[in-house]
mmCIF file with all atom_site columns, C-alpha atoms and ligand atoms in Angstrom:
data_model
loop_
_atom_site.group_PDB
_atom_site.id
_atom_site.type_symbol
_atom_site.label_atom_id
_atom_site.label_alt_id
_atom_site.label_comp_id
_atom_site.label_asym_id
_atom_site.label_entity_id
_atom_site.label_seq_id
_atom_site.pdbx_PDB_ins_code
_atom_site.Cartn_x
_atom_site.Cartn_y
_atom_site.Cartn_z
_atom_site.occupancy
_atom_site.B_iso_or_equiv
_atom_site.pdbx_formal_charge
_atom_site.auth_seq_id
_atom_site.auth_comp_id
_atom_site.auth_asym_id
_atom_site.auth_atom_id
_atom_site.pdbx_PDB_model_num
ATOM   1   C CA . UNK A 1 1   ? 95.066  71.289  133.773 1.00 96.00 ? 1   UNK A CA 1
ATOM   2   C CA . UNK A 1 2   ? 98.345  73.800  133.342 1.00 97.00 ? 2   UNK A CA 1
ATOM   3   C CA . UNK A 1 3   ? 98.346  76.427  136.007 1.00 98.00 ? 3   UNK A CA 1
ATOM   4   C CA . UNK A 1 4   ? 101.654 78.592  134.781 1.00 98.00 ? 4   UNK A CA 1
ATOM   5   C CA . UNK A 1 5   ? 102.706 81.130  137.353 1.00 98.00 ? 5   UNK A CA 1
ATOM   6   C CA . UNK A 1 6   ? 105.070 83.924  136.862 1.00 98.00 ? 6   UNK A CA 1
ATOM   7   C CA . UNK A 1 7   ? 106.454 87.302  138.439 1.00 97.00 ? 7   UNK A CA 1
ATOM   8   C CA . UNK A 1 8   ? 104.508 90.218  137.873 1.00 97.00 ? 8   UNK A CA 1
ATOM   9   C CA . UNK A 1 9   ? 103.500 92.098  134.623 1.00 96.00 ? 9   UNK A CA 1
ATOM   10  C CA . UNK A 1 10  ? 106.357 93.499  132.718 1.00 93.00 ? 10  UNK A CA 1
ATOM   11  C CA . UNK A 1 11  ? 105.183 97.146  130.760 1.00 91.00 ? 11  UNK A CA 1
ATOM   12  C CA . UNK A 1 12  ? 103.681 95.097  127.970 1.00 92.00 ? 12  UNK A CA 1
ATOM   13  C CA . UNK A 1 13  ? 101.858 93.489  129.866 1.00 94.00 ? 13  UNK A CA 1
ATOM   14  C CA . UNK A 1 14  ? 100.556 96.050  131.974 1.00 92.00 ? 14  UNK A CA 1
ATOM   15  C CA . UNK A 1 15  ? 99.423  97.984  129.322 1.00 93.00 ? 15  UNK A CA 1
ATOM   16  C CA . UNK A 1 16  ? 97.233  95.456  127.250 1.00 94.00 ? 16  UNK A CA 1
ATOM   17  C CA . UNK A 1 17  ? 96.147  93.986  131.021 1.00 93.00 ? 17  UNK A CA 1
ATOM   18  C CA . UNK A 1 18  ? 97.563  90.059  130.163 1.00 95.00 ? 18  UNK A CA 1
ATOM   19  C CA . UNK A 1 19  ? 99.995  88.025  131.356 1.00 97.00 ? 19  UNK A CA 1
ATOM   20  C CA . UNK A 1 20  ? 103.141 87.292  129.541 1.00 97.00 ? 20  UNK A CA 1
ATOM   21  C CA . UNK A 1 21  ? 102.574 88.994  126.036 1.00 96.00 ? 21  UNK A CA 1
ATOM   22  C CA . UNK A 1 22  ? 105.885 90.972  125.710 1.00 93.00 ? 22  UNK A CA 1
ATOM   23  C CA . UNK A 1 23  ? 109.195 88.831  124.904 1.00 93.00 ? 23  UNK A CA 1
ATOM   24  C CA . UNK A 1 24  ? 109.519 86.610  127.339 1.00 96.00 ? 24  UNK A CA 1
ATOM   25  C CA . UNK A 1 25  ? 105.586 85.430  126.204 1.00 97.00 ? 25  UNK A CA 1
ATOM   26  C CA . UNK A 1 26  ? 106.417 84.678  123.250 1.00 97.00 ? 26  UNK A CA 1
ATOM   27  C CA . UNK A 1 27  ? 109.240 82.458  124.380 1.00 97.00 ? 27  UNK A CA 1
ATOM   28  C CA . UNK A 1 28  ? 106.443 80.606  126.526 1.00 97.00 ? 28  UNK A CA 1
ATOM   29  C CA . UNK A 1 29  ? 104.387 80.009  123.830 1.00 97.00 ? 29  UNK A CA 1
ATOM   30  C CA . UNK A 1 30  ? 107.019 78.494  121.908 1.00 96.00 ? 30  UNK A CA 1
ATOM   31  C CA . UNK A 1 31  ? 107.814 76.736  125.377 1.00 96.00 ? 31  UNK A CA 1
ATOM   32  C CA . UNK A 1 32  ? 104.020 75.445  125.344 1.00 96.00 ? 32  UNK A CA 1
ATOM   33  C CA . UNK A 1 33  ? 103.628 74.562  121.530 1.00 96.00 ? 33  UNK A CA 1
ATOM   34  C CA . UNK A 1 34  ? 106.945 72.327  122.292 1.00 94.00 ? 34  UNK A CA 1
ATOM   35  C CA . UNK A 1 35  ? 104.972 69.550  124.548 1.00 93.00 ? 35  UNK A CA 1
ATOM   36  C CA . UNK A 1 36  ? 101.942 70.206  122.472 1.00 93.00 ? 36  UNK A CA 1
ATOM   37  C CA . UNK A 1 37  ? 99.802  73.020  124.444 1.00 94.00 ? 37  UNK A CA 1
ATOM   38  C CA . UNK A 1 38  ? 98.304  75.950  123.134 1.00 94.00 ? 38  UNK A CA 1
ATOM   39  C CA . UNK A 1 39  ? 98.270  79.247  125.651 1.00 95.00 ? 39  UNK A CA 1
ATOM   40  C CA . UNK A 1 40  ? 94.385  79.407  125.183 1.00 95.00 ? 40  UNK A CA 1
ATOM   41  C CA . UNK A 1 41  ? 94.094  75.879  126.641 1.00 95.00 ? 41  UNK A CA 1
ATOM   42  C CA . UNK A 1 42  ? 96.214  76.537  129.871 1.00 97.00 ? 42  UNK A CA 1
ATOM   43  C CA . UNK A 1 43  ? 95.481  79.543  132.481 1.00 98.00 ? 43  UNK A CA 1
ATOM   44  C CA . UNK A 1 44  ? 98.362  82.160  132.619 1.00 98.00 ? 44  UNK A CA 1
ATOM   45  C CA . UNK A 1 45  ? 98.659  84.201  135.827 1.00 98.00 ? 45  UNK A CA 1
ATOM   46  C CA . UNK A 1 46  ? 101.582 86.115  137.843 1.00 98.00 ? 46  UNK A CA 1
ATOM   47  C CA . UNK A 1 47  ? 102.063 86.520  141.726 1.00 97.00 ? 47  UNK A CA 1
ATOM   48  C CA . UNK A 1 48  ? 102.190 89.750  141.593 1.00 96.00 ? 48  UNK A CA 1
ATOM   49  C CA . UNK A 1 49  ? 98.932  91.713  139.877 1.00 94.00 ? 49  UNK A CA 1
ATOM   50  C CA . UNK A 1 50  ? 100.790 94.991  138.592 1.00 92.00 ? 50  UNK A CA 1
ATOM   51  C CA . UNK A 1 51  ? 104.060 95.923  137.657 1.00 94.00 ? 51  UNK A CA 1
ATOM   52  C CA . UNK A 1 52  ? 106.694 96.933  140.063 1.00 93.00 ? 52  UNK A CA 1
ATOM   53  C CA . UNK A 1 53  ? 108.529 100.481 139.190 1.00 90.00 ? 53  UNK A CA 1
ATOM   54  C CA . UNK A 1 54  ? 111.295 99.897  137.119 1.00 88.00 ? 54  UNK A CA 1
ATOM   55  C CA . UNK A 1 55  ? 110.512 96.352  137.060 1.00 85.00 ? 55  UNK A CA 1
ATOM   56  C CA . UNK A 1 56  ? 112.481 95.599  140.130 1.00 93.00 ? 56  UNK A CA 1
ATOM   57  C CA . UNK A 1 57  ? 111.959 92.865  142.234 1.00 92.00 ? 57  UNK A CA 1
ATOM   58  C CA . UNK A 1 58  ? 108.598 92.802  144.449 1.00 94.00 ? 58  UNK A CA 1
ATOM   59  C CA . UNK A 1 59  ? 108.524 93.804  148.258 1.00 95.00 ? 59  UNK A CA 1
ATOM   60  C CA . UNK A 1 60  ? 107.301 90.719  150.565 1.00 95.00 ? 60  UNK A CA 1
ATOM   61  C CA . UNK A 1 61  ? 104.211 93.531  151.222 1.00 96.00 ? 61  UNK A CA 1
ATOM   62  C CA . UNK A 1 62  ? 103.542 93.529  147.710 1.00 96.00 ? 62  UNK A CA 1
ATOM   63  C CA . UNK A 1 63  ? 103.550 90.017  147.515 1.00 96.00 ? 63  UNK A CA 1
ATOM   64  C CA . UNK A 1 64  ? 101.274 89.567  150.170 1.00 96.00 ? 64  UNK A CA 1
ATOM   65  C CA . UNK A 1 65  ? 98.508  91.912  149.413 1.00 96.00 ? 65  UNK A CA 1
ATOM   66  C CA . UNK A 1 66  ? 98.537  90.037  145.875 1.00 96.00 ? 66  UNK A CA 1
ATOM   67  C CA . UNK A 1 67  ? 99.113  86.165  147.218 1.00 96.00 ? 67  UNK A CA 1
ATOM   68  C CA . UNK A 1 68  ? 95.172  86.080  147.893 1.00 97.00 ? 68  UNK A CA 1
ATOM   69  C CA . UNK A 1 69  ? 94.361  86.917  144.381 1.00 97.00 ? 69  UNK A CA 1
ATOM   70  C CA . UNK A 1 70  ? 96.320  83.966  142.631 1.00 97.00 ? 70  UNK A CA 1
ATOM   71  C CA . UNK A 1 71  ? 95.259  81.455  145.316 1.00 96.00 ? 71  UNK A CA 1
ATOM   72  C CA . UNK A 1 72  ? 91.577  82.332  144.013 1.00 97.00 ? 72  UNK A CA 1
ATOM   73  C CA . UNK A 1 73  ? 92.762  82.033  140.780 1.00 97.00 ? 73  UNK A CA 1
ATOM   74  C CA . UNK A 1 74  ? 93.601  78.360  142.192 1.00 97.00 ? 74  UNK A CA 1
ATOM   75  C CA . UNK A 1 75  ? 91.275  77.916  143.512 1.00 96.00 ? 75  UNK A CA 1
ATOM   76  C CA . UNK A 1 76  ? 89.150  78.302  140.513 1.00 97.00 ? 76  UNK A CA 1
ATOM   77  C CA . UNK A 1 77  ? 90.845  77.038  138.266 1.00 97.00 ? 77  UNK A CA 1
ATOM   78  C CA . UNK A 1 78  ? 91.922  73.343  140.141 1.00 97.00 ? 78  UNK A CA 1
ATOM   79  C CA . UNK A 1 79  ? 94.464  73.130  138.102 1.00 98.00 ? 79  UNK A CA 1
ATOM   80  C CA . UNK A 1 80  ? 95.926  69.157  138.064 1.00 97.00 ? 80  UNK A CA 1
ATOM   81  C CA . UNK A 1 81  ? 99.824  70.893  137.838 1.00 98.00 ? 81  UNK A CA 1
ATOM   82  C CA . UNK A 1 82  ? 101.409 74.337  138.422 1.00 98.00 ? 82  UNK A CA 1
ATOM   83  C CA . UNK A 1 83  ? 104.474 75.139  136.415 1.00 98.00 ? 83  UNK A CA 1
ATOM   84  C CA . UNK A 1 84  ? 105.965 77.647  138.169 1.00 98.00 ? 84  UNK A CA 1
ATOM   85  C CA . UNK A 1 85  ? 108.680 80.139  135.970 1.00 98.00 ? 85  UNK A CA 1
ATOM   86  C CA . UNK A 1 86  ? 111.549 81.719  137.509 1.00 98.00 ? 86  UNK A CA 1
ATOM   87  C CA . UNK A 1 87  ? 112.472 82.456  141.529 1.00 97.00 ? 87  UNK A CA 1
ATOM   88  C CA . UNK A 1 88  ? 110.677 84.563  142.570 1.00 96.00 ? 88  UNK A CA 1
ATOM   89  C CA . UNK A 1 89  ? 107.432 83.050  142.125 1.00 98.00 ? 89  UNK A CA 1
ATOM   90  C CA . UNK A 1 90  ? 109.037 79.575  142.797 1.00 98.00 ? 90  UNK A CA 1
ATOM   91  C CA . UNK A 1 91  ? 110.119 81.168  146.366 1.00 97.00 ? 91  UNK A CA 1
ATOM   92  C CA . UNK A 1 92  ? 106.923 83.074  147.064 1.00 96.00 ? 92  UNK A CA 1
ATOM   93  C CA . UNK A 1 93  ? 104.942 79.708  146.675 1.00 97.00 ? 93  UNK A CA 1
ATOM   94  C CA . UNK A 1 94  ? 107.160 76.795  148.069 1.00 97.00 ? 94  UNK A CA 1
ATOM   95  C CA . UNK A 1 95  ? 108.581 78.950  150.698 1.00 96.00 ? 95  UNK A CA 1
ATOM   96  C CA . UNK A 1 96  ? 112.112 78.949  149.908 1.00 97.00 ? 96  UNK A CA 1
ATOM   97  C CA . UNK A 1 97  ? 115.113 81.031  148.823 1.00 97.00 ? 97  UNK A CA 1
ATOM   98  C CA . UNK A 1 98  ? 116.708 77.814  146.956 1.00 98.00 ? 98  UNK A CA 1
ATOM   99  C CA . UNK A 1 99  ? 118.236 78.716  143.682 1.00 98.00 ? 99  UNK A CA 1
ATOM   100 C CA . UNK A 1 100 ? 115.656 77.556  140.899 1.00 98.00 ? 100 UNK A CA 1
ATOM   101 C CA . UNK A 1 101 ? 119.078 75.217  139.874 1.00 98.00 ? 101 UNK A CA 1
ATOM   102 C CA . UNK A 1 102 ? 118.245 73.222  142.977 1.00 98.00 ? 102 UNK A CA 1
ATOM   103 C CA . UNK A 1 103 ? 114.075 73.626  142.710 1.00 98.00 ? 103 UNK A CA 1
ATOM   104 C CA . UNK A 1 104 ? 113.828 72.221  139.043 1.00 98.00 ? 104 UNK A CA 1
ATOM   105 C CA . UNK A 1 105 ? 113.609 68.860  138.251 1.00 97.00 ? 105 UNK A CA 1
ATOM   106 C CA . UNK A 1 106 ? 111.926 67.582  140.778 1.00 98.00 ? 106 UNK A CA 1
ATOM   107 C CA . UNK A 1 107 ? 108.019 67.425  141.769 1.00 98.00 ? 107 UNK A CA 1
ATOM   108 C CA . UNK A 1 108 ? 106.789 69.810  144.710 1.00 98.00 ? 108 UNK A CA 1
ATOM   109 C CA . UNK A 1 109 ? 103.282 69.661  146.074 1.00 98.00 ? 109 UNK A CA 1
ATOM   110 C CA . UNK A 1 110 ? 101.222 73.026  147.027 1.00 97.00 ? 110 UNK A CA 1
ATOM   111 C CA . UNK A 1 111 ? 98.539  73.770  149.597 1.00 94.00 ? 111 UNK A CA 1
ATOM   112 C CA . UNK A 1 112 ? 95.866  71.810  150.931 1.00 93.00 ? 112 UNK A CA 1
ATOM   113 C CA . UNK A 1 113 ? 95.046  70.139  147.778 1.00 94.00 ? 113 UNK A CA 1
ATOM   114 C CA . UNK A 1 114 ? 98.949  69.186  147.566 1.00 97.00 ? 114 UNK A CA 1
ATOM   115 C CA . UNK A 1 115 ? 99.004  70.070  144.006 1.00 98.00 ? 115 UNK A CA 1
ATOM   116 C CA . UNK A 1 116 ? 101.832 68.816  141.943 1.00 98.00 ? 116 UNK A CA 1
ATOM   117 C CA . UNK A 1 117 ? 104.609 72.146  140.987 1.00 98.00 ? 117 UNK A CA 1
ATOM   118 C CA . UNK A 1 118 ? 107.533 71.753  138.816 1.00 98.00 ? 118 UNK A CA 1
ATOM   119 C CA . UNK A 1 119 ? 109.625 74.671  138.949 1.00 98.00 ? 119 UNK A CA 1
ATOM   120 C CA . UNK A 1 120 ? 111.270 75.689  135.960 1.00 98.00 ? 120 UNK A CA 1
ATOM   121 C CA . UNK A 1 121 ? 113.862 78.662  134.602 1.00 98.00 ? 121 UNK A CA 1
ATOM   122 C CA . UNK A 1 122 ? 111.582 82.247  133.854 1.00 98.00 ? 122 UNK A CA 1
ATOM   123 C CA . UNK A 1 123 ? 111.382 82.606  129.670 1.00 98.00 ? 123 UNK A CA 1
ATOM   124 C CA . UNK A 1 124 ? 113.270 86.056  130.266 1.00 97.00 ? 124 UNK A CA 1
ATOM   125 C CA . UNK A 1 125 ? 116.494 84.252  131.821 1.00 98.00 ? 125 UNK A CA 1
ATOM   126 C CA . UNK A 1 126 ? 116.438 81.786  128.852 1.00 98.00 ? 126 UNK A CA 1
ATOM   127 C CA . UNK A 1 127 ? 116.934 84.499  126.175 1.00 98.00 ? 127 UNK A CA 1
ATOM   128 C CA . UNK A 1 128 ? 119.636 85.536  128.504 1.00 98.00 ? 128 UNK A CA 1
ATOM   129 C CA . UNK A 1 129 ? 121.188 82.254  129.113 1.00 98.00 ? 129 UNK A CA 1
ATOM   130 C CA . UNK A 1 130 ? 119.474 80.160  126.123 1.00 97.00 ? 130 UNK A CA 1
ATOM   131 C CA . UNK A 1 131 ? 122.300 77.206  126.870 1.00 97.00 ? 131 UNK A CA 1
ATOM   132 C CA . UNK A 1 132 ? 119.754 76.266  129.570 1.00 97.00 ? 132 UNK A CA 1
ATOM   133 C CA . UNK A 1 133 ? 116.645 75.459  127.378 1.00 97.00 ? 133 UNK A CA 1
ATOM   134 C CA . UNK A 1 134 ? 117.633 72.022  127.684 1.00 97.00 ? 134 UNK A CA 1
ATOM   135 C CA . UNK A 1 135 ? 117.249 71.885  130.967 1.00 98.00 ? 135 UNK A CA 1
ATOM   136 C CA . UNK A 1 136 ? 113.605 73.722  131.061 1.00 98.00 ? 136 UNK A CA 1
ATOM   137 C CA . UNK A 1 137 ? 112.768 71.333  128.070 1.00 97.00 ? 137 UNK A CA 1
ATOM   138 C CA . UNK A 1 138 ? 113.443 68.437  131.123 1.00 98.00 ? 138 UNK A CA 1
ATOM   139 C CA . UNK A 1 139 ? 110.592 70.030  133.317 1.00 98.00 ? 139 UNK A CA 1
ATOM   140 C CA . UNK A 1 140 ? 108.027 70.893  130.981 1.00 98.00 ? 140 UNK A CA 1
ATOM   141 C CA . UNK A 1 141 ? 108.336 66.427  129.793 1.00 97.00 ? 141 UNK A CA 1
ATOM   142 C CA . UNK A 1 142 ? 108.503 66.185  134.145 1.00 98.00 ? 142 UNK A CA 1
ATOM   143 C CA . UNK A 1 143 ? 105.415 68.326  134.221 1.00 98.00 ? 143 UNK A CA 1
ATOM   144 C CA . UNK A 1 144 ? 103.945 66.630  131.398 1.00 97.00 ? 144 UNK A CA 1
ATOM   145 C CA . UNK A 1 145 ? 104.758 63.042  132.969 1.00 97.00 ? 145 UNK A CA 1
ATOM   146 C CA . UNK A 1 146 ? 103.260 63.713  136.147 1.00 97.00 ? 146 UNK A CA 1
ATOM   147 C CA . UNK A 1 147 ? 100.112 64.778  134.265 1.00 96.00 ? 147 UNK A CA 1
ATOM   148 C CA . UNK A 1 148 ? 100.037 61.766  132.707 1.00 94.00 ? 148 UNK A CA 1
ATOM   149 C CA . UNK A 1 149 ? 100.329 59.537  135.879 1.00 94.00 ? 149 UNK A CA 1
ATOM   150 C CA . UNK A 1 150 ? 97.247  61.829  137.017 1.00 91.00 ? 150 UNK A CA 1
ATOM   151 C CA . UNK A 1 151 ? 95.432  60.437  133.915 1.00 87.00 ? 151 UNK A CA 1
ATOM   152 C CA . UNK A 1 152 ? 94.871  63.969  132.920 1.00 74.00 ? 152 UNK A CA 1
HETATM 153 N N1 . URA B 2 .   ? 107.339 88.139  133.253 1.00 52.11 ? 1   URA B N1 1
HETATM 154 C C1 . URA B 2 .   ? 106.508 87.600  134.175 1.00 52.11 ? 1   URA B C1 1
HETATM 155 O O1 . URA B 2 .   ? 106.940 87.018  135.160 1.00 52.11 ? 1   URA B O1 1
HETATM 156 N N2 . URA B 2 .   ? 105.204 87.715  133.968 1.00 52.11 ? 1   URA B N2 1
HETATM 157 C C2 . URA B 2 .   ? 104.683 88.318  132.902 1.00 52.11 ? 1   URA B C2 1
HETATM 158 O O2 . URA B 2 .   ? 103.472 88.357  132.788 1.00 52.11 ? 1   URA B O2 1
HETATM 159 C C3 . URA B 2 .   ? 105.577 88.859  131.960 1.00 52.11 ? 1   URA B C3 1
HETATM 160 C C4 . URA B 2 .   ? 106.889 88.758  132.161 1.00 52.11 ? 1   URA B C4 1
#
């Protein structure tokens, strides 16, 4: 049912070919374990497929030679709810340069199937800024709630 989408492999991650196993992973999985979900029962992906140099941000090129790949992986999966971590996946899929301040809390839809998207902070900002967990422990119980409504 959990679709999670995130940036692009960091080096960790690039290395051992998985999404979100360096620091910032672990912080999701703690995320996860919080409303009750393992990271084996939800799919993990990233927009983009390989790591940027230097781990800088990714060209809109980039992005779109990768977009195709993750909306198979959508495709595939039908997930009921896509939690969406940090900007610049939040922008890539809702279309918008809104600050994730002003995208979280509130239910988006994406695509066709109008699939319900929470936006939330990326794991890496919150051990920067941890005084905004709180505020990423709101989504994930918004993300959970709208699951719930779906009967999921
Ligand atoms: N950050 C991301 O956005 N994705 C990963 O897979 C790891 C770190």
């Amino acid at each position: 049912d959990w679709l999670i989408v995130g940036e692009a492999p960091g080096a960790e991650e690039d290395r051992r070919g998985e999404p979100f196993v360096g620091r910032a992973g672990t912080l999701l999985d703690e995320m996860l374990r919080a409303i009750g979900q393992r990271r084996e029962d939800v799919f993990i992906a990233n927009i983009l497929k390989c790591r940027p140099p230097e781990n800088r941000d990714p060209h809109a090129a980039e992005v779109e030679q990768c977009l195709p790949f993750l909306q198979r992986q959508i495709e595939l999966v039908q997930p009921g709810l896509i939690l969406v971590v940090g900007g610049v996946a939040a922008h890539n899929l809702l279309n918008t340069d809104e600050p994730v301040g002003k995208l979280r809390g509130r239910v988006h839809y994406y695509g066709e199937r109008q699939i319900p998207l929470v936006v939330t902070y990326h794991p890496a900002y919150l051990l920067r800024s941890p005084a905004q967990k709180r505020k990423s422990w709101a989504d994930l119980l918004l993300a959970q709630d709208v699951l719930a409504a779906a009967g999921a």
